[in-house]
Amino acid sequence: IHWSKNCKGIFGLDSNTQVNLGLFWELIHPDDIVWMKPLWDKLEKAGKPYKGVFRLQLKDDEIRYIEEQAEFIFEDNKLVKTIGTIQDVTETKIFQHDLERSELSLKEAQRVAHIGSFEYDLINDRVIWSDELFRIYGLDIKSFNPSNDKFFRLVHPGDRDMIREKIDESVM
């Protein structure tokens, strides 16, 4: 096994460390070994290129998310080499996790307060409603596709001009 200095660094190893398959598996997060070993066995037999994300658990218990790409080189139907690249995507994964948590908190706050929200994409004339806005109007999220026309059909006829005016004011 040959790893670059950068690859060793991502795995938390000194650049002089001799790498072997056993050391690789020691650094894989225990929960990921369960699915990674069978996957790699299958990939090595199939020989198809692979791209995926797994976690490392370094010796100081630091967790890193690693995106890998691998290709398998065969000669005479025998696997002779695996080549690939890895990238530390920990910051991206943490950001995604924080964003998902924030979105769940917003949905819960809207549900509890019974407040809906929407976005209006002026360029594409597209309206996006929050889940709670659908609930407020008693509409099915899967079957009702919000648009300005459909929204105005829900508004009392006596209020439509005033709401159109407010929308026009806010986008100018």
Short mmCIF file of C-alpha atoms in Angstrom, two decimals:
data_model
loop_
_atom_site.label_atom_id
_atom_site.label_comp_id
_atom_site.label_asym_id
_atom_site.label_seq_id
_atom_site.Cartn_x
_atom_site.Cartn_y
_atom_site.Cartn_z
CA ILE A 1 0.00 0.00 0.00
CA HIS A 2 1.31 3.42 -0.95
CA TRP A 3 -0.24 6.58 0.47
CA SER A 4 0.83 10.17 -0.13
CA LYS A 5 1.91 12.35 2.80
CA ASN A 6 -1.37 14.26 2.49
CA CYS A 7 -3.38 11.05 2.64
CA LYS A 8 -1.51 9.96 5.76
CA GLY A 9 -2.11 13.39 7.30
CA ILE A 10 -5.85 13.15 6.69
CA PHE A 11 -5.80 9.81 8.50
CA GLY A 12 -3.92 11.45 11.38
CA LEU A 13 -0.74 9.53 10.65
CA ASP A 14 2.87 10.66 10.58
CA SER A 15 4.31 10.88 7.08
CA ASN A 16 6.80 8.10 7.90
CA THR A 17 4.13 5.63 9.04
CA GLN A 18 4.09 2.35 7.16
CA VAL A 19 0.52 1.81 6.00
CA ASN A 20 -1.17 -1.53 5.66
CA LEU A 21 -4.75 -2.72 5.31
CA GLY A 22 -5.02 -3.54 9.01
CA LEU A 23 -4.08 0.02 9.98
CA PHE A 24 -6.64 1.38 7.51
CA TRP A 25 -9.46 -0.66 9.08
CA GLU A 26 -8.33 0.29 12.61
CA LEU A 27 -8.97 3.94 11.79
CA ILE A 28 -12.43 3.47 10.23
CA HIS A 29 -15.28 4.40 12.58
CA PRO A 30 -16.68 1.17 14.08
CA ASP A 31 -20.21 1.92 12.81
CA ASP A 32 -18.87 2.34 9.27
CA ILE A 33 -16.80 -0.87 9.25
CA VAL A 34 -20.09 -2.80 9.37
CA TRP A 35 -21.11 -1.60 5.90
CA MET A 36 -17.69 -0.74 4.42
CA LYS A 37 -16.07 -4.18 4.54
CA PRO A 38 -18.91 -5.95 2.66
CA LEU A 39 -19.10 -3.04 0.21
CA TRP A 40 -15.37 -3.18 -0.53
CA ASP A 41 -15.53 -6.95 -1.00
CA LYS A 42 -18.30 -6.43 -3.54
CA LEU A 43 -16.53 -3.52 -5.25
CA GLU A 44 -13.26 -5.41 -5.57
CA LYS A 45 -15.09 -8.26 -7.30
CA ALA A 46 -17.20 -6.03 -9.55
CA GLY A 47 -14.37 -3.65 -10.38
CA LYS A 48 -16.68 -0.68 -10.77
CA PRO A 49 -15.52 2.82 -9.81
CA TYR A 50 -16.77 3.98 -6.44
CA LYS A 51 -17.41 7.29 -4.71
CA GLY A 52 -18.63 7.54 -1.13
CA VAL A 53 -18.22 9.02 2.32
CA PHE A 54 -17.12 7.30 5.50
CA ARG A 55 -15.91 8.33 8.93
CA LEU A 56 -12.54 7.98 10.58
CA GLN A 57 -12.13 7.71 14.32
CA LEU A 58 -8.63 8.89 15.05
CA LYS A 59 -6.59 7.84 18.06
CA ASP A 60 -7.62 10.99 19.98
CA ASP A 61 -11.30 10.12 19.24
CA GLU A 62 -11.56 12.92 16.68
CA ILE A 63 -14.12 12.05 14.00
CA ARG A 64 -13.41 13.00 10.39
CA TYR A 65 -15.68 12.57 7.39
CA ILE A 66 -13.79 11.37 4.33
CA GLU A 67 -15.00 11.37 0.75
CA GLU A 68 -13.25 8.75 -1.32
CA GLN A 69 -13.12 7.83 -4.96
CA ALA A 70 -11.65 4.52 -6.01
CA GLU A 71 -10.97 2.61 -9.18
CA PHE A 72 -9.93 -1.01 -9.46
CA ILE A 73 -7.26 -2.17 -11.89
CA PHE A 74 -7.47 -5.72 -13.16
CA GLU A 75 -5.05 -7.81 -15.21
CA ASP A 76 -6.16 -11.20 -16.51
CA ASN A 77 -9.37 -10.86 -14.47
CA LYS A 78 -7.35 -10.45 -11.27
CA LEU A 79 -7.38 -7.33 -9.10
CA VAL A 80 -3.84 -5.98 -9.10
CA LYS A 81 -4.27 -2.44 -7.86
CA THR A 82 -6.71 -0.02 -6.31
CA ILE A 83 -6.14 3.66 -6.94
CA GLY A 84 -8.07 6.50 -5.48
CA THR A 85 -8.30 9.86 -3.84
CA ILE A 86 -9.62 11.03 -0.52
CA GLN A 87 -10.74 14.41 0.73
CA ASP A 88 -11.53 15.55 4.27
CA VAL A 89 -15.13 16.80 4.07
CA THR A 90 -15.66 17.11 7.82
CA GLU A 91 -16.43 20.83 7.77
CA THR A 92 -18.99 20.35 5.00
CA LYS A 93 -20.67 17.47 6.84
CA ILE A 94 -20.82 19.46 10.09
CA PHE A 95 -22.28 22.44 8.23
CA GLN A 96 -24.90 20.20 6.57
CA HIS A 97 -25.80 18.65 9.92
CA ASP A 98 -26.12 22.08 11.58
CA LEU A 99 -28.25 23.34 8.69
CA GLU A 100 -30.56 20.31 8.90
CA ARG A 101 -30.91 20.80 12.66
CA SER A 102 -31.68 24.49 12.14
CA GLU A 103 -34.31 23.69 9.51
CA LEU A 104 -35.95 21.17 11.87
CA SER A 105 -35.98 23.79 14.65
CA LEU A 106 -37.62 26.31 12.33
CA LYS A 107 -40.27 23.78 11.27
CA GLU A 108 -40.98 22.92 14.91
CA ALA A 109 -41.19 26.59 15.92
CA GLN A 110 -43.59 27.29 13.06
CA ARG A 111 -45.70 24.28 14.00
CA VAL A 112 -45.90 25.25 17.67
CA ALA A 113 -46.63 28.92 16.93
CA HIS A 114 -48.90 28.06 14.00
CA ILE A 115 -46.98 30.46 11.75
CA GLY A 116 -46.24 29.66 8.13
CA SER A 117 -43.69 31.14 5.78
CA PHE A 118 -43.08 31.25 2.05
CA GLU A 119 -40.46 32.19 -0.49
CA TYR A 120 -41.19 33.83 -3.81
CA ASP A 121 -38.62 33.35 -6.55
CA LEU A 122 -39.23 36.38 -8.78
CA ILE A 123 -36.94 35.22 -11.56
CA ASN A 124 -38.63 31.85 -12.03
CA ASP A 125 -42.06 32.94 -10.72
CA ARG A 126 -41.97 30.08 -8.21
CA VAL A 127 -43.58 30.01 -4.77
CA ILE A 128 -42.32 27.75 -1.98
CA TRP A 129 -44.43 27.25 1.14
CA SER A 130 -43.40 25.95 4.54
CA ASP A 131 -45.11 22.79 5.78
CA GLU A 132 -47.00 24.85 8.36
CA LEU A 133 -48.43 27.18 5.71
CA PHE A 134 -49.96 24.15 4.01
CA ARG A 135 -51.44 23.06 7.36
CA ILE A 136 -52.83 26.54 8.06
CA TYR A 137 -54.69 26.50 4.76
CA GLY A 138 -55.66 22.85 5.17
CA LEU A 139 -53.96 21.85 1.92
CA ASP A 140 -52.14 18.66 1.02
CA ILE A 141 -48.41 19.23 0.55
CA LYS A 142 -48.17 16.54 -2.11
CA SER A 143 -51.11 17.59 -4.28
CA PHE A 144 -51.27 21.39 -3.95
CA ASN A 145 -48.62 23.23 -5.95
CA PRO A 146 -48.60 26.83 -4.68
CA SER A 147 -48.53 29.65 -7.20
CA ASN A 148 -49.63 33.27 -7.05
CA ASP A 149 -52.85 32.47 -8.90
CA LYS A 150 -53.69 29.57 -6.61
CA PHE A 151 -52.81 31.63 -3.53
CA PHE A 152 -55.09 34.50 -4.56
CA ARG A 153 -57.98 32.05 -4.99
CA LEU A 154 -57.57 31.32 -1.25
CA VAL A 155 -57.69 35.01 -0.32
CA HIS A 156 -61.02 36.71 0.35
CA PRO A 157 -61.98 38.69 -2.78
CA GLY A 158 -62.19 41.91 -0.77
CA ASP A 159 -58.54 41.53 0.35
CA ARG A 160 -56.93 40.61 -2.98
CA ASP A 161 -56.18 44.14 -4.22
CA MET A 162 -54.63 45.14 -0.89
CA ILE A 163 -52.42 42.04 -0.82
CA ARG A 164 -51.34 42.53 -4.44
CA GLU A 165 -50.44 46.12 -3.58
CA LYS A 166 -48.35 45.01 -0.58
CA ILE A 167 -46.54 42.41 -2.67
CA ASP A 168 -45.81 44.96 -5.40
CA GLU A 169 -44.47 47.42 -2.78
CA SER A 170 -42.20 44.80 -1.24
CA VAL A 171 -40.55 43.74 -4.49
CA MET A 172 -39.89 47.20 -5.88
#
